[in-house]
PDB file of C-alpha atoms in Angstrom:
ATOM      1  CA  UNK A 181      -2.191 -13.068   3.501  1.00 85.00           C
ATOM      2  CA  UNK A 182       0.897 -10.507   4.464  1.00 89.00           C
ATOM      3  CA  UNK A 183       2.901 -12.703   1.852  1.00 90.00           C
ATOM      4  CA  UNK A 184       0.102 -12.637  -0.697  1.00 93.00           C
ATOM      5  CA  UNK A 185      -0.738  -9.321  -0.682  1.00 94.00           C
ATOM      6  CA  UNK A 186       3.358  -8.238  -0.676  1.00 95.00           C
ATOM      7  CA  UNK A 187       4.066 -10.537  -3.367  1.00 94.00           C
ATOM      8  CA  UNK A 188       0.965  -9.386  -5.404  1.00 96.00           C
ATOM      9  CA  UNK A 189       2.691  -5.559  -4.970  1.00 96.00           C
ATOM     10  CA  UNK A 190       6.015  -6.901  -6.437  1.00 95.00           C
ATOM     11  CA  UNK A 191       4.614  -8.854  -8.975  1.00 96.00           C
ATOM     12  CA  UNK A 192       2.787  -5.459 -10.136  1.00 95.00           C
ATOM     13  CA  UNK A 193      -0.627  -6.961  -9.547  1.00 95.00           C
ATOM     14  CA  UNK A 194      -1.349  -4.217  -6.745  1.00 95.00           C
ATOM     15  CA  UNK A 195      -0.319  -0.833  -5.644  1.00 97.00           C
ATOM     16  CA  UNK A 196       1.224   0.005  -2.673  1.00 97.00           C
ATOM     17  CA  UNK A 197      -1.847   1.732  -1.056  1.00 96.00           C
ATOM     18  CA  UNK A 198      -4.157  -1.033  -1.429  1.00 96.00           C
ATOM     19  CA  UNK A 199      -1.500  -3.579  -0.235  1.00 96.00           C
ATOM     20  CA  UNK A 200      -0.873  -1.533   2.806  1.00 96.00           C
ATOM     21  CA  UNK A 201      -4.661  -1.392   3.141  1.00 95.00           C
ATOM     22  CA  UNK A 202      -5.491  -5.005   2.803  1.00 95.00           C
ATOM     23  CA  UNK A 203      -2.615  -5.987   5.073  1.00 94.00           C
ATOM     24  CA  UNK A 204      -3.646  -3.423   7.681  1.00 92.00           C
ATOM     25  CA  UNK A 205      -7.240  -4.917   7.801  1.00 91.00           C
ATOM     26  CA  UNK A 206      -5.843  -7.586   9.652  1.00 89.00           C
ATOM     27  CA  UNK A 207      -5.366  -5.148  12.557  1.00 85.00           C
ATOM     28  CA  UNK A 208      -9.210  -4.974  12.894  1.00 83.00           C
ATOM     29  CA  UNK A 209      -9.693  -8.456  13.197  1.00 84.00           C
ATOM     30  CA  UNK A 210      -6.958  -8.831  15.938  1.00 82.00           C
ATOM     31  CA  UNK A 211      -4.621 -10.864  13.825  1.00 78.00           C
ATOM     32  CA  UNK A 212      -1.465 -11.556  15.480  1.00 75.00           C
ATOM     33  CA  UNK A 213       1.309  -9.385  13.738  1.00 79.00           C
ATOM     34  CA  UNK A 214       4.201 -12.093  14.330  1.00 78.00           C
ATOM     35  CA  UNK A 215       5.951 -10.432  11.400  1.00 77.00           C
ATOM     36  CA  UNK A 216       5.636  -6.465  12.488  1.00 83.00           C
ATOM     37  CA  UNK A 217       4.311  -5.990   9.061  1.00 89.00           C
ATOM     38  CA  UNK A 218       0.495  -5.219   9.909  1.00 90.00           C
ATOM     39  CA  UNK A 219       0.988  -2.089  12.183  1.00 91.00           C
ATOM     40  CA  UNK A 220       3.322  -0.872  10.060  1.00 93.00           C
ATOM     41  CA  UNK A 221       1.242  -1.015   7.105  1.00 94.00           C
ATOM     42  CA  UNK A 222      -1.737   0.446   9.377  1.00 93.00           C
ATOM     43  CA  UNK A 223       0.336   3.246  10.089  1.00 95.00           C
ATOM     44  CA  UNK A 224       1.773   3.886   6.352  1.00 96.00           C
ATOM     45  CA  UNK A 225      -2.050   3.512   5.116  1.00 95.00           C
ATOM     46  CA  UNK A 226      -3.148   5.965   7.442  1.00 95.00           C
ATOM     47  CA  UNK A 227      -0.286   8.474   6.453  1.00 96.00           C
ATOM     48  CA  UNK A 228      -1.176   7.870   2.918  1.00 95.00           C
ATOM     49  CA  UNK A 229      -4.684   9.231   3.555  1.00 95.00           C
ATOM     50  CA  UNK A 230      -3.897  12.050   5.626  1.00 96.00           C
ATOM     51  CA  UNK A 231      -0.522  13.199   3.821  1.00 94.00           C
ATOM     52  CA  UNK A 232      -1.763  12.737   0.162  1.00 88.00           C
ATOM     53  CA  UNK A 233       1.152  15.174  -1.119  1.00 94.00           C
ATOM     54  CA  UNK A 234       3.366  12.758   0.505  1.00 94.00           C
ATOM     55  CA  UNK A 235       2.097   9.858  -1.910  1.00 93.00           C
ATOM     56  CA  UNK A 236       5.183   8.963  -4.002  1.00 95.00           C
ATOM     57  CA  UNK A 237       7.535   9.016  -0.792  1.00 96.00           C
ATOM     58  CA  UNK A 238       4.875   6.657   1.224  1.00 96.00           C
ATOM     59  CA  UNK A 239       4.506   4.465  -1.756  1.00 96.00           C
ATOM     60  CA  UNK A 240       8.527   4.094  -2.023  1.00 97.00           C
ATOM     61  CA  UNK A 241       8.267   3.259   2.003  1.00 97.00           C
ATOM     62  CA  UNK A 242       5.663   0.671   1.227  1.00 97.00           C
ATOM     63  CA  UNK A 243       7.500  -1.108  -1.260  1.00 97.00           C
ATOM     64  CA  UNK A 244      10.802  -1.042   0.617  1.00 96.00           C
ATOM     65  CA  UNK A 245       9.032  -2.260   3.774  1.00 95.00           C
ATOM     66  CA  UNK A 246       7.258  -5.230   1.573  1.00 95.00           C
ATOM     67  CA  UNK A 247      10.510  -6.201   0.242  1.00 95.00           C
ATOM     68  CA  UNK A 248      12.588  -6.379   3.163  1.00 92.00           C
ATOM     69  CA  UNK A 249       9.375  -8.573   4.746  1.00 92.00           C
ATOM     70  CA  UNK A 250       9.506 -11.075   1.623  1.00 92.00           C
ATOM     71  CA  UNK A 251      13.529 -11.305   2.067  1.00 92.00           C
ATOM     72  CA  UNK A 252      13.270 -11.928   5.815  1.00 85.00           C
ATOM     73  CA  UNK A 253       9.997 -14.735   5.159  1.00 77.00           C
ATOM     74  CA  UNK A 254      12.081 -16.067   2.246  1.00 79.00           C
ATOM     75  CA  UNK A 255      15.278 -16.243   4.291  1.00 81.00           C
ATOM     76  CA  UNK A 256      13.441 -18.798   6.917  1.00 69.00           C
ATOM     77  CA  UNK A 257      13.338 -16.646   9.915  1.00 52.00           C
TER      78      UNK A 257
END
């Protein structure tokens, strides 16, 4: 699920906030955070909701984290 949402963001199908929201939803079903991305996306989603004036910066952070996750995943780590 994380990979699908991350790819959707990098392919321009999704927005950073939507990507972070969908990945962070996995925390509510107690999905294991093997890749260390669920908790981080939940924190970034929360910051988007509470600090709207920082949205551009947060969008950049979400995109950077997604790219790092995809690079790590593609490297087979």
